[in-house]
């Protein structure tokens, strides 16, 4: 009988912590259970075990059993299916791929190139990938579409090496690994932006792959339930490292996958026990820890720890001595054992007890040296993958124990320094070649030749046949959707904003109303995905509950408390809103899945994720960059934007930086609109760009919660200038000072215009600066073209102010770095005001005075600039300071 073990690796209290007062009775119970397993099978035994456990709990008997099974394979030899592949040919293919992956990295680091790269990670994961490629990963030609595969980033050389054998990458490309400038290069890790027809998902930032895989799997289910895509047969595979699972994002959404029953999702964790610098858990066992974690989260766990070479040892071990030894060996020691030979393992592991030594007494040291970990056995892996595909009702995680640097011999196998290993000498290369039986002569081995079998060889015929049977090659990425989606004209869904006629509303209210109208469009409406992180009512979106419902794979199994209201909380299987709970990382991951559906599922969707602007980029900036890398298309709406608009919430809720952060993302177009008509123009432009023109860009728009009298779109305003980022509001054509405003602070700019006229007799023109980042990008490009001998028009900022006069004052509810983006292109004196520092609680008026961005501060700034230019007496500035009670000159209080 197998002795039970707990998470720490020791025998459970049932075995060693209690005295058995009636051994005969205990034996009868255990024999009875064994009889059920033998006669009626494991399923019946599991049912009885679970019923007994429930019954015990009902009687107040608590179980101290940890969620960890013995340190052996989950699928025993007796239940292991026949391996359907040609193991000999697959071994030859795998050897060629291993070699080419090794050579690729070595070439990238020879002759002083020092480009980096990783050998050891793929060496450990090669069989994990190859079993999938040969037997499980479905290509896009399969009925219902292909599988989605998230590849472990450090193993990218192995994926390239396979594509080389398939004929999809050339030797020249492999020779330019990590050298992308000038063409022919291959990116370091999976980067769709850099290889748009190859990599589908970016996984290079550790920890983002797992959460994105979960939400992609969830979105496939969403599309299926809503009848938009037949995705029910598609599977999501995620290959991740055991050290990577320490990232919070890696485990943050595990419960969602279980809660929603995503049984088409499988994680394969490469448990090579090794981080970059040392063991993942030197004094514990990461496999046990992950088993407890995933089991507790509701996942189906399959362990693949030992290869077929161990099966006869387990069969010999009738007393459980081998498992007992495993239970008392921690990962740090496992790594030491793996880095040494058979003689060392005999002495240090098998000599722990006479019973253990007897198990290997007739084995040579070489035989012991050949005892492998399960992640290097294609039969064991195939059995696990097949079980994962067949399992229903839960996502599955496969914990595959491997050896980092497998096959690299004494230089890298299981060693602490293996992650940094990028070079092998001639003898080590020869050993690697011999270890995997590659037909490469000694002569020229130092030249690091790539190896590809003949085109008509049995190996390549087999490779092509397997991929043809599975529906084509991967990774592959669709660059455009097969059909564009028509966008209705703005007057249809935003007429109220274009012709607002001074009606009061916040821009948040306006954008939600526009969203509600767009949802009614017959073609576009079903493709809109509203996403919120538990703030729908805050943002006035409760009306959408009734209109389109909240998505839930289970429908609504309860009677909502607010059922009697018009806007009750309505969940349904075909619901359209994704209400993600308090999880910004989850919500942005949902947004990424929807924003990339045009590529992943050939189903263009238009996600709108609305959230507190402060809890956007600074909470999930890494995921925003992953979205950019994956060429996402959609809208991010930063609500209650600005540092002074959310007046009562204080420091942690007041956003003064998101626009600057988004400005650093190359394919994100960031805007800080003031008026509802501006939002209508920007939404229409963005939708046409993303859905009709299929441009790989996404949009960040700030929206506010203050009710303002909204003007209609002024006659004569060119919508293109709103998109460019700057245009002048009507009136004050002969103004002697230019005021720039946007978003939450525009009301203060307009009030400053009045104060300048009424208190000082100065006319000021007001400009709406919808996007400083767009203006800066255009200015930089103009400057560059001119520098390189292709004169072009002057930057828009320069042209816009050409016919105006006087100093230019820009006020923003964001840090001064936001309006400072255009300083290089402003043709005259330029003064910026912003909300640098920490936010705090007070009234809006108090906050704006504190940060010196209120109307009075803008007036003082304008007067001071005029005085510096000699257009105004200095005494006027003094008068303004006294009139507005701004005579203090202490250090900036917001910097303290």
Coordinates of N, CA, C and O in Angstrom, one line a residue, residues 748-842:
X748 N -12.0 75.4 -15.8 CA -11.2 76.4 -15.2 C -10.5 77.3 -16.2 O -10.4 78.5 -16.1
X749 N -10.1 76.7 -17.3 CA -9.6 77.5 -18.4 C -10.6 78.5 -19.0 O -10.3 79.7 -19.3
X750 N -11.8 78.0 -19.2 CA -12.9 78.8 -19.7 C -13.2 79.9 -18.7 O -13.5 81.1 -19.1
X751 N -13.2 79.6 -17.4 CA -13.4 80.6 -16.4 C -12.3 81.7 -16.4 O -12.5 82.9 -16.2
X752 N -11.1 81.2 -16.6 CA -9.9 82.1 -16.7 C -10.1 83.1 -17.8 O -9.7 84.3 -17.7
X753 N -10.6 82.6 -18.9 CA -10.9 83.5 -20.1 C -11.8 84.6 -19.7 O -11.6 85.8 -20.0
X754 N -12.8 84.3 -18.9 CA -13.8 85.3 -18.4 C -13.1 86.3 -17.5 O -13.3 87.5 -17.6
X755 N -12.3 85.8 -16.5 CA -11.7 86.6 -15.5 C -10.7 87.6 -16.2 O -10.6 88.8 -15.8
X756 N -9.9 87.1 -17.2 CA -9.0 88.0 -17.9 C -9.7 89.1 -18.6 O -9.2 90.3 -18.6
X757 N -10.9 88.8 -19.2 CA -11.6 89.9 -19.8 C -12.3 90.8 -18.9 O -12.1 92.1 -19.0
X758 N -12.9 90.3 -17.8 CA -13.7 91.1 -16.9 C -12.8 91.9 -15.9 O -13.1 93.0 -15.6
X759 N -11.7 91.2 -15.4 CA -10.9 91.9 -14.4 C -9.7 92.7 -15.0 O -9.2 93.6 -14.3
X760 N -9.3 92.3 -16.2 CA -8.1 93.0 -16.7 C -8.2 93.5 -18.1 O -7.3 94.0 -18.7
X761 N -9.4 93.2 -18.7 CA -9.6 93.7 -20.1 C -8.8 93.0 -21.2 O -8.5 93.6 -22.2
X762 N -8.4 91.8 -20.9 CA -7.5 91.1 -21.8 C -8.3 90.0 -22.5 O -9.0 89.1 -21.8
X763 N -8.3 89.9 -23.8 CA -9.0 88.9 -24.5 C -8.0 87.6 -24.6 O -6.8 87.8 -25.0
X764 N -8.6 86.5 -24.3 CA -7.8 85.2 -24.4 C -8.5 84.2 -25.3 O -9.7 84.1 -25.2
X765 N -7.8 83.6 -26.2 CA -8.3 82.5 -27.0 C -8.2 81.2 -26.2 O -7.2 81.0 -25.5
X766 N -9.2 80.3 -26.3 CA -9.1 79.0 -25.6 C -9.0 77.9 -26.7 O -9.7 77.9 -27.7
X767 N -8.0 77.0 -26.4 CA -7.8 75.9 -27.3 C -8.1 74.6 -26.6 O -7.7 74.5 -25.4
X768 N -8.6 73.7 -27.2 CA -8.8 72.4 -26.7 C -7.7 71.5 -27.1 O -7.5 71.2 -28.3
X769 N -6.9 71.1 -26.1 CA -5.7 70.2 -26.4 C -6.1 68.7 -26.1 O -5.9 68.3 -25.0
X770 N -6.8 68.1 -27.0 CA -7.3 66.7 -26.8 C -6.2 65.7 -26.6 O -6.4 64.7 -25.9
X771 N -5.0 65.9 -27.2 CA -3.9 65.0 -27.0 C -2.5 65.6 -27.2 O -2.2 65.8 -28.4
X772 N -1.8 65.8 -26.2 CA -0.4 66.2 -26.3 C 0.5 65.2 -26.9 O 1.4 65.5 -27.6
X773 N 0.1 63.9 -26.6 CA 1.0 62.8 -27.1 C 0.9 62.7 -28.7 O 1.9 62.5 -29.3
X774 N -0.3 62.9 -29.2 CA -0.5 62.8 -30.6 C 0.2 64.0 -31.3 O 0.9 63.9 -32.3
X775 N 0.2 65.2 -30.7 CA 0.9 66.3 -31.2 C 2.4 66.1 -31.2 O 3.1 66.5 -32.1
X776 N 2.9 65.5 -30.1 CA 4.3 65.3 -30.0 C 4.8 64.3 -31.0 O 5.8 64.5 -31.7
X777 N 4.0 63.2 -31.2 CA 4.4 62.2 -32.2 C 4.5 62.8 -33.6 O 5.4 62.5 -34.4
X778 N 3.5 63.6 -33.9 CA 3.5 64.2 -35.2 C 4.7 65.2 -35.4 O 5.3 65.3 -36.4
X779 N 4.9 66.0 -34.3 CA 6.0 66.9 -34.4 C 7.4 66.2 -34.5 O 8.3 66.7 -35.3
X780 N 7.6 65.2 -33.8 CA 8.8 64.4 -33.9 C 9.0 63.9 -35.3 O 10.1 63.9 -35.8
X781 N 8.0 63.3 -35.9 CA 8.1 62.8 -37.2 C 8.4 63.9 -38.3 O 9.2 63.7 -39.2
X782 N 7.8 65.0 -38.1 CA 8.1 66.2 -39.0 C 9.6 66.6 -38.9 O 10.3 66.8 -39.9
X783 N 10.0 66.6 -37.7 CA 11.4 67.0 -37.4 C 12.4 66.0 -38.0 O 13.4 66.3 -38.6
X784 N 12.0 64.7 -37.9 CA 12.9 63.6 -38.4 C 13.0 63.7 -39.9 O 14.0 63.6 -40.5
X785 N 11.8 63.8 -40.6 CA 11.8 63.8 -42.0 C 12.6 65.0 -42.6 O 13.4 64.8 -43.5
X786 N 12.5 66.1 -41.9 CA 13.3 67.3 -42.4 C 14.8 67.1 -42.2 O 15.6 67.4 -43.0
X787 N 15.1 66.4 -41.0 CA 16.5 66.2 -40.7 C 17.1 65.2 -41.7 O 18.3 65.3 -42.1
X788 N 16.3 64.3 -42.3 CA 16.8 63.3 -43.2 C 16.6 63.7 -44.7 O 16.7 62.9 -45.6
X789 N 16.3 65.0 -44.9 CA 16.3 65.5 -46.3 C 15.0 65.4 -47.0 O 14.9 65.4 -48.2
X790 N 13.9 65.1 -46.2 CA 12.6 65.1 -46.8 C 11.7 66.2 -46.2 O 10.9 65.9 -45.3
X791 N 11.9 67.4 -46.6 CA 11.1 68.5 -45.9 C 9.6 68.2 -46.1 O 9.1 67.8 -47.1
X792 N 9.0 68.5 -45.0 CA 7.5 68.3 -44.9 C 6.9 69.5 -44.3 O 7.6 70.5 -44.0
X793 N 5.6 69.5 -44.1 CA 4.9 70.6 -43.4 C 5.5 70.8 -42.0 O 5.9 69.8 -41.4
X794 N 5.4 72.0 -41.5 CA 5.7 72.2 -40.1 C 4.8 71.4 -39.2 O 3.7 71.1 -39.6
X795 N 5.2 71.1 -38.0 CA 4.3 70.4 -37.1 C 3.0 71.2 -36.9 O 3.0 72.4 -37.0
X796 N 1.9 70.4 -36.6 CA 0.6 71.0 -36.5 C 0.6 72.1 -35.4 O -0.1 73.1 -35.5
X797 N 1.3 71.9 -34.3 CA 1.4 72.8 -33.2 C 1.9 74.2 -33.7 O 1.3 75.3 -33.5
X798 N 2.9 74.1 -34.5 CA 3.5 75.4 -35.0 C 2.5 76.0 -36.0 O 2.3 77.3 -36.0
X799 N 1.9 75.2 -36.9 CA 1.0 75.8 -37.9 C -0.3 76.4 -37.2 O -0.8 77.4 -37.6
X800 N -0.8 75.6 -36.1 CA -2.0 76.1 -35.5 C -1.8 77.5 -34.8 O -2.8 78.3 -34.9
X801 N -0.7 77.8 -34.3 CA -0.5 79.0 -33.6 C 0.1 80.1 -34.5 O 0.5 81.2 -34.1
X802 N 0.3 79.8 -35.8 CA 1.0 80.7 -36.7 C 0.3 82.1 -36.8 O 0.9 83.1 -36.9
X803 N -1.1 82.1 -36.7 CA -1.8 83.3 -36.9 C -2.3 83.9 -35.6 O -3.1 84.9 -35.5
X804 N -1.8 83.4 -34.5 CA -2.2 83.9 -33.2 C -1.0 84.7 -32.6 O 0.1 84.8 -33.2
X805 N -1.2 85.3 -31.4 CA -0.2 86.1 -30.8 C -0.2 86.0 -29.3 O -1.2 85.6 -28.8
X806 N 0.8 86.4 -28.7 CA 0.9 86.3 -27.2 C 1.4 85.0 -26.7 O 1.5 84.0 -27.4
X807 N 1.7 85.0 -25.4 CA 2.2 83.7 -24.8 C 1.1 82.7 -24.8 O -0.1 82.9 -24.9
X808 N 1.6 81.4 -24.6 CA 0.7 80.3 -24.6 C 0.8 79.6 -23.2 O 1.9 79.3 -22.7
X809 N -0.4 79.5 -22.6 CA -0.5 78.9 -21.2 C -1.3 77.6 -21.3 O -2.4 77.6 -21.8
X810 N -0.7 76.5 -20.9 CA -1.4 75.2 -20.9 C -1.6 74.8 -19.5 O -0.7 74.7 -18.6
X811 N -2.9 74.5 -19.1 CA -3.3 74.0 -17.8 C -3.9 72.6 -17.9 O -4.7 72.3 -18.8
X812 N -3.5 71.7 -17.1 CA -3.9 70.3 -17.1 C -4.2 69.8 -15.7 O -3.6 70.2 -14.8
X813 N -5.1 68.8 -15.6 CA -5.3 68.1 -14.4 C -4.4 66.9 -14.2 O -4.5 66.1 -13.3
X814 N -3.4 66.9 -15.1 CA -2.3 65.9 -15.1 C -1.0 66.6 -14.8 O -0.9 67.8 -14.8
X815 N 0.0 65.7 -14.5 CA 1.3 66.3 -14.2 C 1.8 67.1 -15.4 O 1.4 67.0 -16.6
X816 N 2.7 68.1 -15.1 CA 3.1 69.0 -16.1 C 3.8 68.3 -17.3 O 3.9 68.9 -18.4
X817 N 4.4 67.1 -17.0 CA 5.0 66.4 -18.1 C 4.1 66.1 -19.3 O 4.5 66.0 -20.4
X818 N 2.8 66.1 -19.0 CA 1.8 65.9 -20.1 C 1.8 67.1 -21.1 O 2.1 66.9 -22.3
X819 N 1.5 68.3 -20.7 CA 1.6 69.4 -21.7 C 3.0 69.7 -22.1 O 3.2 70.3 -23.2
X820 N 4.0 69.4 -21.3 CA 5.4 69.6 -21.7 C 5.8 68.8 -22.9 O 6.8 69.2 -23.5
X821 N 5.0 67.8 -23.3 CA 5.4 67.0 -24.5 C 5.6 67.8 -25.7 O 6.3 67.4 -26.6
X822 N 4.9 68.9 -25.8 CA 4.9 69.7 -27.1 C 5.8 70.9 -27.1 O 5.9 71.7 -28.0
X823 N 6.5 71.1 -26.0 CA 7.3 72.3 -25.8 C 8.2 72.6 -27.0 O 8.4 73.7 -27.5
X824 N 8.9 71.5 -27.6 CA 9.8 71.7 -28.7 C 9.2 72.3 -29.9 O 9.9 72.8 -30.8
X825 N 7.8 72.2 -30.0 CA 7.2 72.6 -31.3 C 6.3 73.9 -31.1 O 5.7 74.4 -32.0
X826 N 6.3 74.4 -29.9 CA 5.5 75.6 -29.6 C 6.4 76.8 -30.0 O 7.5 77.0 -29.6
X827 N 5.8 77.7 -30.9 CA 6.7 78.7 -31.5 C 6.9 80.0 -30.6 O 7.7 80.8 -31.0
X828 N 6.3 80.1 -29.4 CA 6.5 81.2 -28.6 C 6.6 80.8 -27.1 O 6.7 79.6 -26.8
X829 N 6.6 81.9 -26.3 CA 6.7 81.6 -24.8 C 5.6 80.6 -24.4 O 4.5 80.8 -24.7
X830 N 6.0 79.6 -23.7 CA 5.1 78.5 -23.3 C 5.2 78.2 -21.8 O 6.3 78.0 -21.3
X831 N 4.1 78.3 -21.1 CA 4.1 78.1 -19.7 C 3.1 77.0 -19.4 O 2.0 77.0 -19.9
X832 N 3.5 76.0 -18.6 CA 2.6 74.9 -18.3 C 2.3 74.8 -16.8 O 3.1 75.1 -15.9
X833 N 1.0 74.5 -16.5 CA 0.5 74.2 -15.2 C 0.0 72.8 -15.1 O -0.7 72.4 -16.0
X834 N 0.3 72.2 -14.0 CA -0.2 70.8 -13.8 C -0.3 70.4 -12.4 O 0.0 71.2 -11.5
X835 N -0.7 69.1 -12.1 CA -0.9 68.7 -10.8 C 0.1 67.7 -10.3 O -0.2 66.6 -9.9
X836 N 1.4 68.1 -10.4 CA 2.5 67.3 -9.9 C 2.3 67.0 -8.4 O 1.8 67.9 -7.6
X837 N 2.8 65.9 -8.0 CA 2.8 65.5 -6.5 C 1.7 64.5 -6.2 O 1.2 63.8 -7.1
X838 N 1.4 64.4 -4.9 CA 0.4 63.4 -4.5 C -1.0 64.1 -4.4 O -1.1 65.3 -4.1
X839 N -2.0 63.3 -4.7 CA -3.3 63.8 -4.5 C -3.7 63.8 -3.1 O -3.0 63.3 -2.2
X840 N -4.9 64.4 -2.8 CA -5.4 64.4 -1.4 C -6.9 64.8 -1.4 O -7.4 65.1 -2.5
X841 N -7.5 64.7 -0.3 CA -9.0 64.9 -0.2 C -9.2 66.4 0.1 O -8.6 67.0 1.0
X842 N -10.2 66.9 -0.6 CA -10.7 68.3 -0.4 C -11.8 68.5 -1.4 O -12.2 67.6 -2.2

